[in-house]
mmCIF file of C-alpha atoms in Angstrom:
data_model
loop_
_atom_site.group_PDB
_atom_site.id
_atom_site.type_symbol
_atom_site.label_atom_id
_atom_site.label_comp_id
_atom_site.label_asym_id
_atom_site.label_seq_id
_atom_site.Cartn_x
_atom_site.Cartn_y
_atom_site.Cartn_z
ATOM 1 C CA THR X 1 37.326 113.772 83.399
ATOM 2 C CA MET X 2 38.420 110.200 82.507
ATOM 3 C CA GLN X 3 40.810 108.080 84.471
ATOM 4 C CA SER X 4 42.526 105.183 82.715
ATOM 5 C CA SER X 5 44.538 104.104 85.802
ATOM 6 C CA GLY X 6 44.072 100.559 87.087
ATOM 7 C CA HIS X 7 43.047 101.785 90.518
ATOM 8 C CA ARG X 8 39.780 103.035 91.916
ATOM 9 C CA PHE X 9 40.308 106.457 93.481
ATOM 10 C CA ARG X 10 38.523 107.521 96.697
ATOM 11 C CA ASP X 11 37.064 110.559 95.080
ATOM 12 C CA VAL X 12 35.486 108.568 92.232
ATOM 13 C CA GLU X 13 31.870 109.713 91.742
ATOM 14 C CA HIS X 14 29.531 107.541 89.665
ATOM 15 C CA HIS X 15 27.099 109.553 87.612
ATOM 16 C CA PRO X 16 23.340 108.686 87.916
ATOM 17 C CA LEU X 17 23.267 107.753 84.239
ATOM 18 C CA LEU X 18 25.566 104.827 85.149
ATOM 19 C CA ALA X 19 22.995 103.169 87.232
ATOM 20 C CA GLU X 20 22.087 99.560 87.323
ATOM 21 C CA ASN X 21 19.838 99.672 84.306
ATOM 22 C CA ASP X 22 22.270 101.494 82.045
ATOM 23 C CA SER X 23 21.003 100.916 78.510
ATOM 24 C CA TYR X 24 23.787 102.537 76.549
ATOM 25 C CA ASP X 25 24.400 100.862 73.114
ATOM 26 C CA SER X 26 27.889 101.266 71.600
ATOM 27 C CA SER X 27 27.053 99.413 68.396
ATOM 28 C CA SER X 28 24.264 97.575 66.626
ATOM 29 C CA SER X 29 25.502 94.317 68.073
ATOM 30 C CA GLU X 30 25.247 95.772 71.616
ATOM 31 C CA ALA X 31 21.817 97.311 70.935
ATOM 32 C CA ASP X 32 20.042 94.120 71.525
ATOM 33 C CA MET X 33 22.463 92.695 74.081
ATOM 34 C CA ALA X 34 19.721 91.922 76.597
ATOM 35 C CA GLU X 35 17.764 90.127 73.875
ATOM 36 C CA ARG X 36 20.445 87.586 73.073
ATOM 37 C CA VAL X 37 21.442 84.347 74.734
ATOM 38 C CA TRP X 38 24.508 84.794 76.886
ATOM 39 C CA PHE X 39 27.210 82.197 76.403
ATOM 40 C CA ILE X 40 31.027 82.249 76.980
ATOM 41 C CA ARG X 41 33.057 80.272 74.405
ATOM 42 C CA ASP X 42 35.922 79.416 76.705
ATOM 43 C CA GLY X 43 37.412 75.915 76.159
ATOM 44 C CA CYS X 44 38.296 75.308 79.758
ATOM 45 C CA GLY X 45 34.910 76.485 81.021
ATOM 46 C CA MET X 46 32.995 74.426 78.464
ATOM 47 C CA VAL X 47 34.975 71.334 79.429
ATOM 48 C CA CYS X 48 34.309 71.891 83.160
ATOM 49 C CA ALA X 49 30.603 72.497 82.529
ATOM 50 C CA ILE X 50 30.263 69.315 80.549
ATOM 51 C CA MET X 51 32.195 67.368 83.297
ATOM 52 C CA THR X 52 29.670 68.771 85.820
ATOM 53 C CA TRP X 53 26.776 67.392 83.903
ATOM 54 C CA LEU X 54 28.499 64.008 83.331
ATOM 55 C CA LEU X 55 29.247 63.656 87.020
ATOM 56 C CA VAL X 56 25.664 64.363 88.033
ATOM 57 C CA VAL X 57 24.500 61.899 85.372
ATOM 58 C CA TYR X 58 26.877 59.268 86.687
ATOM 59 C CA ALA X 59 25.696 59.779 90.285
ATOM 60 C CA ASP X 60 22.083 59.492 89.031
ATOM 61 C CA PHE X 61 22.883 56.234 87.226
ATOM 62 C CA VAL X 62 24.532 54.590 90.224
ATOM 63 C CA VAL X 63 21.775 55.690 92.621
ATOM 64 C CA THR X 64 18.975 54.638 90.348
ATOM 65 C CA PHE X 65 20.189 51.427 88.677
ATOM 66 C CA VAL X 66 22.762 50.087 91.139
ATOM 67 C CA MET X 67 21.056 50.977 94.467
ATOM 68 C CA LEU X 68 17.395 51.736 94.190
ATOM 69 C CA LEU X 69 15.894 49.659 91.441
ATOM 70 C CA PRO X 70 17.271 46.303 92.704
ATOM 71 C CA SER X 71 16.018 47.149 96.253
ATOM 72 C CA LYS X 72 13.109 44.972 97.546
ATOM 73 C CA ASP X 73 11.732 47.865 99.510
ATOM 74 C CA PHE X 74 9.315 49.484 96.982
ATOM 75 C CA TRP X 75 8.650 52.694 98.975
ATOM 76 C CA TYR X 76 12.351 53.128 99.879
ATOM 77 C CA SER X 77 13.179 53.118 96.180
ATOM 78 C CA VAL X 78 10.354 55.342 95.126
ATOM 79 C CA ILE X 79 10.820 57.991 97.756
ATOM 80 C CA ASN X 80 14.661 58.217 97.387
ATOM 81 C CA GLY X 81 14.466 57.979 93.661
ATOM 82 C CA VAL X 82 11.955 60.865 93.253
ATOM 83 C CA LEU X 83 13.883 62.958 95.816
ATOM 84 C CA PHE X 84 17.323 62.370 94.295
ATOM 85 C CA ASN X 85 16.157 62.942 90.706
ATOM 86 C CA CYS X 86 14.186 66.108 91.682
ATOM 87 C CA LEU X 87 17.312 67.562 93.367
ATOM 88 C CA ALA X 88 19.393 66.602 90.321
ATOM 89 C CA VAL X 89 17.080 68.358 87.951
ATOM 90 C CA LEU X 90 17.038 71.457 90.197
ATOM 91 C CA ALA X 91 20.917 71.401 90.421
ATOM 92 C CA LEU X 92 21.306 71.166 86.613
ATOM 93 C CA SER X 93 18.646 73.780 85.959
ATOM 94 C CA SER X 94 20.469 76.110 88.400
ATOM 95 C CA HIS X 95 23.652 75.383 86.513
ATOM 96 C CA LEU X 96 22.128 76.278 83.152
ATOM 97 C CA ARG X 97 20.590 79.504 84.537
ATOM 98 C CA THR X 98 23.904 80.484 85.978
ATOM 99 C CA MET X 99 25.789 79.677 82.716
ATOM 100 C CA LEU X 100 23.383 81.254 80.336
ATOM 101 C CA THR X 101 22.402 84.389 82.373
ATOM 102 C CA ASP X 102 24.238 87.700 81.703
ATOM 103 C CA PRO X 103 26.016 88.237 85.068
ATOM 104 C CA GLY X 104 25.807 92.004 84.666
ATOM 105 C CA ALA X 105 28.075 92.928 81.854
ATOM 106 C CA VAL X 106 28.818 96.613 81.230
ATOM 107 C CA PRO X 107 28.443 97.553 77.469
ATOM 108 C CA LYS X 108 31.875 97.514 75.713
ATOM 109 C CA GLY X 109 33.255 100.613 74.198
ATOM 110 C CA ASN X 110 30.753 103.138 75.773
ATOM 111 C CA ALA X 111 33.520 105.398 76.823
ATOM 112 C CA THR X 112 32.985 107.639 73.800
ATOM 113 C CA LYS X 113 32.995 111.446 73.499
ATOM 114 C CA GLU X 114 29.239 111.396 72.595
ATOM 115 C CA TYR X 115 28.295 109.291 75.627
ATOM 116 C CA MET X 116 30.441 111.497 77.885
ATOM 117 C CA ASP X 117 28.597 114.542 76.633
ATOM 118 C CA ASN X 118 25.321 112.902 77.486
ATOM 119 C CA LEU X 119 26.471 112.377 81.054
ATOM 120 C CA GLN X 120 26.609 116.201 81.608
ATOM 121 C CA LEU X 121 29.457 115.862 84.123
ATOM 122 C CA LYS X 122 29.927 118.549 86.611
ATOM 123 C CA PRO X 123 33.250 120.443 86.744
ATOM 124 C CA GLY X 124 35.742 118.336 88.717
ATOM 125 C CA GLU X 125 33.526 115.217 88.628
ATOM 126 C CA VAL X 126 35.475 112.009 88.121
ATOM 127 C CA ILE X 127 34.289 108.764 86.575
ATOM 128 C CA TYR X 128 36.258 105.607 85.993
ATOM 129 C CA LYS X 129 37.215 104.092 82.680
ATOM 130 C CA CYS X 130 38.301 100.466 82.103
ATOM 131 C CA PRO X 131 41.294 100.481 79.830
ATOM 132 C CA LYS X 132 40.787 96.888 78.856
ATOM 133 C CA CYS X 133 37.280 96.965 77.450
ATOM 134 C CA CYS X 134 37.039 100.760 76.960
ATOM 135 C CA SER X 135 33.889 101.053 78.939
ATOM 136 C CA ILE X 136 32.833 103.407 81.808
ATOM 137 C CA LYS X 137 33.010 101.236 84.847
ATOM 138 C CA PRO X 138 30.183 101.570 87.406
ATOM 139 C CA GLU X 139 30.827 101.291 91.071
ATOM 140 C CA ARG X 140 31.781 97.801 92.250
ATOM 141 C CA ALA X 141 32.333 96.554 88.668
ATOM 142 C CA HIS X 142 35.390 94.536 87.879
ATOM 143 C CA HIS X 143 36.917 93.412 84.559
ATOM 144 C CA CYS X 144 37.002 89.650 83.787
ATOM 145 C CA SER X 145 39.835 88.627 81.599
ATOM 146 C CA ILE X 146 37.974 85.538 80.509
ATOM 147 C CA CYS X 147 34.646 87.174 79.688
ATOM 148 C CA LYS X 148 36.538 90.270 78.421
ATOM 149 C CA ARG X 149 33.929 92.456 80.028
ATOM 150 C CA CYS X 150 33.483 94.532 83.168
ATOM 151 C CA ILE X 151 30.925 92.716 85.335
ATOM 152 C CA ARG X 152 28.770 94.556 87.943
ATOM 153 C CA LYS X 153 29.368 93.278 91.420
ATOM 154 C CA MET X 154 31.604 90.550 90.032
ATOM 155 C CA ASP X 155 32.210 87.934 92.735
ATOM 156 C CA HIS X 156 34.519 85.617 90.698
ATOM 157 C CA HIS X 157 34.733 83.765 87.440
ATOM 158 C CA CYS X 158 33.706 80.064 87.885
ATOM 159 C CA PRO X 159 34.908 77.585 85.219
ATOM 160 C CA TRP X 160 32.445 75.021 86.489
ATOM 161 C CA VAL X 161 29.588 77.217 85.317
ATOM 162 C CA ASN X 162 31.542 78.679 82.468
ATOM 163 C CA ASN X 163 30.636 82.175 83.482
ATOM 164 C CA CYS X 164 31.248 85.043 85.936
ATOM 165 C CA VAL X 165 29.196 85.157 89.097
ATOM 166 C CA GLY X 166 27.891 88.628 89.358
ATOM 167 C CA GLU X 167 24.863 90.927 89.998
ATOM 168 C CA LYS X 168 22.349 89.130 87.846
ATOM 169 C CA ASN X 169 23.246 85.422 88.298
ATOM 170 C CA GLN X 170 24.526 85.093 91.774
ATOM 171 C CA ARG X 171 21.137 83.678 92.966
ATOM 172 C CA PHE X 172 21.292 80.857 90.487
ATOM 173 C CA PHE X 173 24.868 80.054 91.501
ATOM 174 C CA VAL X 174 23.976 79.931 95.170
ATOM 175 C CA LEU X 175 21.075 77.476 94.283
ATOM 176 C CA PHE X 176 23.489 75.469 92.185
ATOM 177 C CA THR X 177 26.020 74.996 95.030
ATOM 178 C CA MET X 178 23.111 74.282 97.410
ATOM 179 C CA TYR X 179 21.506 71.539 95.313
ATOM 180 C CA ILE X 180 24.789 69.875 94.404
ATOM 181 C CA ALA X 181 25.689 69.785 98.165
ATOM 182 C CA LEU X 182 22.271 68.216 98.872
ATOM 183 C CA ILE X 183 22.487 65.501 96.236
ATOM 184 C CA SER X 184 26.041 64.793 97.239
ATOM 185 C CA ALA X 185 24.992 64.300 100.897
ATOM 186 C CA HIS X 186 22.005 62.189 99.709
ATOM 187 C CA ALA X 187 24.230 59.941 97.613
ATOM 188 C CA LEU X 188 26.635 59.402 100.434
ATOM 189 C CA ILE X 189 23.822 58.423 102.793
ATOM 190 C CA LEU X 190 22.376 55.999 100.182
ATOM 191 C CA CYS X 191 25.822 54.506 99.671
ATOM 192 C CA GLY X 192 26.183 53.920 103.406
ATOM 193 C CA PHE X 193 22.802 52.049 103.585
ATOM 194 C CA GLN X 194 23.712 50.092 100.404
ATOM 195 C CA PHE X 195 27.009 48.935 101.763
ATOM 196 C CA PHE X 196 25.376 47.926 105.034
ATOM 197 C CA SER X 197 22.612 46.078 103.207
ATOM 198 C CA CYS X 198 25.083 44.267 100.841
ATOM 199 C CA VAL X 199 27.433 43.202 103.658
ATOM 200 C CA ARG X 200 24.481 41.924 105.738
ATOM 201 C CA GLY X 201 23.080 40.025 102.787
ATOM 202 C CA GLN X 202 26.565 38.724 101.835
ATOM 203 C CA TRP X 203 26.199 40.433 98.485
ATOM 204 C CA THR X 204 23.424 38.125 97.293
ATOM 205 C CA GLU X 205 20.731 39.959 95.327
ATOM 206 C CA CYS X 206 22.377 43.177 96.397
ATOM 207 C CA SER X 207 22.513 44.559 92.822
ATOM 208 C CA ASP X 208 21.885 43.564 89.232
ATOM 209 C CA PHE X 209 25.653 44.135 88.784
ATOM 210 C CA SER X 210 28.326 41.709 89.936
ATOM 211 C CA PRO X 211 29.771 42.477 93.402
ATOM 212 C CA PRO X 212 33.148 43.790 92.168
ATOM 213 C CA VAL X 213 31.434 46.150 89.656
ATOM 214 C CA THR X 214 28.953 47.303 92.249
ATOM 215 C CA VAL X 215 31.778 48.062 94.771
ATOM 216 C CA ILE X 216 33.751 49.993 92.201
ATOM 217 C CA LEU X 217 30.781 52.061 91.099
ATOM 218 C CA MET X 218 29.844 52.934 94.668
ATOM 219 C CA ILE X 219 33.387 53.714 95.674
ATOM 220 C CA PHE X 220 33.647 56.221 92.811
ATOM 221 C CA LEU X 221 30.286 57.674 93.799
ATOM 222 C CA CYS X 222 31.449 58.091 97.485
ATOM 223 C CA LEU X 223 34.626 59.884 96.305
ATOM 224 C CA GLU X 224 32.665 62.138 93.986
ATOM 225 C CA GLY X 225 29.945 62.808 96.677
ATOM 226 C CA PHE X 226 32.635 63.618 99.367
ATOM 227 C CA LEU X 227 34.599 65.960 97.095
ATOM 228 C CA PHE X 228 31.535 67.847 95.702
ATOM 229 C CA LEU X 229 29.834 68.070 99.165
ATOM 230 C CA THR X 230 32.968 69.577 100.635
ATOM 231 C CA PHE X 231 33.542 72.031 97.772
ATOM 232 C CA THR X 232 29.920 73.178 97.175
ATOM 233 C CA ALA X 233 29.092 73.362 100.960
ATOM 234 C CA VAL X 234 32.072 75.679 101.492
ATOM 235 C CA MET X 235 31.189 77.733 98.429
ATOM 236 C CA PHE X 236 27.570 78.052 99.491
ATOM 237 C CA GLY X 237 28.555 79.242 102.881
ATOM 238 C CA THR X 238 31.005 81.694 101.378
ATOM 239 C CA GLN X 239 28.317 83.101 99.000
ATOM 240 C CA ILE X 240 25.806 83.545 101.849
ATOM 241 C CA HIS X 241 28.370 85.244 104.036
ATOM 242 C CA SER X 242 29.203 87.599 101.134
ATOM 243 C CA ILE X 243 25.540 88.397 100.450
ATOM 244 C CA CYS X 244 24.899 89.152 104.142
ATOM 245 C CA ASN X 245 27.931 91.346 104.377
ATOM 246 C CA ASP X 246 27.194 92.978 100.969
ATOM 247 C CA GLU X 247 30.741 92.302 99.849
ATOM 248 C CA THR X 248 32.000 90.393 96.915
ATOM 249 C CA GLU X 249 34.816 87.885 97.073
ATOM 250 C CA ILE X 250 37.035 90.187 94.903
ATOM 251 C CA GLU X 251 36.322 93.074 97.288
ATOM 252 C CA ARG X 252 37.132 90.924 100.260
ATOM 253 C CA LEU X 253 40.435 89.643 98.730
ATOM 254 C CA LYS X 254 41.523 93.172 97.641
ATOM 255 C CA SER X 255 40.431 94.569 101.082
ATOM 256 C CA GLU X 256 38.597 97.428 99.260
ATOM 257 C CA LYS X 257 37.162 99.939 101.554
ATOM 258 C CA PRO X 258 33.378 100.221 100.828
ATOM 259 C CA THR X 259 32.493 103.506 99.136
ATOM 260 C CA TRP X 260 28.881 102.382 98.985
ATOM 261 C CA GLU X 261 26.328 102.166 101.718
ATOM 262 C CA ARG X 262 26.224 98.514 102.748
ATOM 263 C CA ARG X 263 22.817 96.803 102.923
ATOM 264 C CA LEU X 264 21.660 95.097 106.062
ATOM 265 C CA ARG X 265 21.970 91.363 106.115
ATOM 266 C CA TRP X 266 18.340 90.710 105.416
ATOM 267 C CA GLU X 267 18.139 93.349 102.750
ATOM 268 C CA GLY X 268 21.133 91.820 101.009
ATOM 269 C CA MET X 269 19.363 88.485 100.822
ATOM 270 C CA LYS X 270 16.235 90.076 99.472
ATOM 271 C CA SER X 271 18.142 91.932 96.880
ATOM 272 C CA VAL X 272 19.861 88.820 95.461
ATOM 273 C CA PHE X 273 16.980 86.426 95.736
ATOM 274 C CA GLY X 274 14.198 88.939 95.028
ATOM 275 C CA GLY X 275 11.376 90.152 97.262
ATOM 276 C CA GLN X 276 10.159 88.584 100.525
ATOM 277 C CA PRO X 277 11.154 85.030 101.428
ATOM 278 C CA SER X 278 9.125 82.462 99.601
ATOM 279 C CA LEU X 279 9.520 79.134 97.693
ATOM 280 C CA LEU X 280 10.585 81.253 94.710
ATOM 281 C CA TRP X 281 13.861 81.869 96.472
ATOM 282 C CA ILE X 282 14.871 78.229 95.896
ATOM 283 C CA ASN X 283 13.203 77.844 92.473
ATOM 284 C CA PRO X 284 15.739 78.118 89.568
ATOM 285 C CA PHE X 285 12.770 78.258 87.112
ATOM 286 C CA ALA X 286 11.435 81.548 88.636
ATOM 287 C CA GLY X 287 11.377 84.210 85.937
ATOM 288 C CA PHE X 288 12.158 81.814 83.113
ATOM 289 C CA ARG X 289 10.091 82.241 79.943
ATOM 290 C CA ILE X 290 10.426 79.756 77.122
ATOM 291 C CA ARG X 291 8.868 82.009 74.676
ATOM 292 C CA GLN X 292 11.425 84.771 75.354
ATOM 293 C CA LEU X 293 14.284 82.251 75.032
ATOM 294 C CA LEU X 294 12.987 81.125 71.600
ATOM 295 C CA LEU X 295 12.746 84.695 70.448
ATOM 296 C CA ARG X 296 16.266 85.404 71.650
ATOM 297 C CA ALA X 297 17.567 82.327 69.743
ATOM 298 C CA LYS X 298 15.919 83.614 66.475
ATOM 299 C CA LYS X 299 17.511 87.087 66.891
ATOM 300 C CA GLY X 300 21.043 85.829 66.867
ATOM 301 C CA GLY X 301 23.602 83.453 68.455
ATOM 302 C CA PRO X 302 25.745 83.949 71.456
ATOM 303 C CA GLU X 303 25.958 87.604 72.663
ATOM 304 C CA PHE X 304 29.673 87.344 72.415
ATOM 305 C CA SER X 305 32.444 84.781 72.060
ATOM 306 C CA VAL X 306 35.783 84.382 73.722
#
């Protein structure tokens, strides 16, 4: 029995064939869905993603060329320069992994008679159909109007990463917010030391730039650092809270009663970050294969466009 209503009924049962690794293919373009690069062609999202990169590059420029290179303390410059640039690389890598990773999209158009027959539904068994993308919606999946797909365990659509945050890329989004918060805090601390040093030295040999230019660049960096630190720190805390409670932001806002068995807090963390705690949890490069990416690029362009 198919339900096309916009609500999830309490008696909805999700068939075992609709499990996490559902490999149904509705067309030749969907057949190699997992083998293609995932990218959303959304104008607003692409602008926000580019702005994110430009703001990080700006922060790196001010920290490196305005504050650290002119410093007379060699080790102060080296240690802080290496630390800041490493965090920046990790933040941008996490951003890329979040943006280019399939968040857990359900195949479009799989609500066909042939597929329904393969499910071998029991009499009276009910499954849920999304009327917007004509797909059989697994439990805890929600439709994204921007991605035009149903996303498994969709938390929200974030324009800053030009993608949904869902089952398969939530880990990278958490890392992105964490590393952005860290470099923002680091930049604010460096700005504080730099202002103190410049005032104490009466702005002589404080920077290779003139005092007015130096002040303007550092003020903009402080504003950027404060705003990004506040936003990403709150988002990071929200994401960790959601993972520990095994509840997405959409489910929390809609006050959906859980029809699934909630994981324990530690089990939720291991489910998102993968396996037992290790340094791999905070490594955005974990699981990345350059060879696979090149093969995907040869097989075709973006998996779908919006």
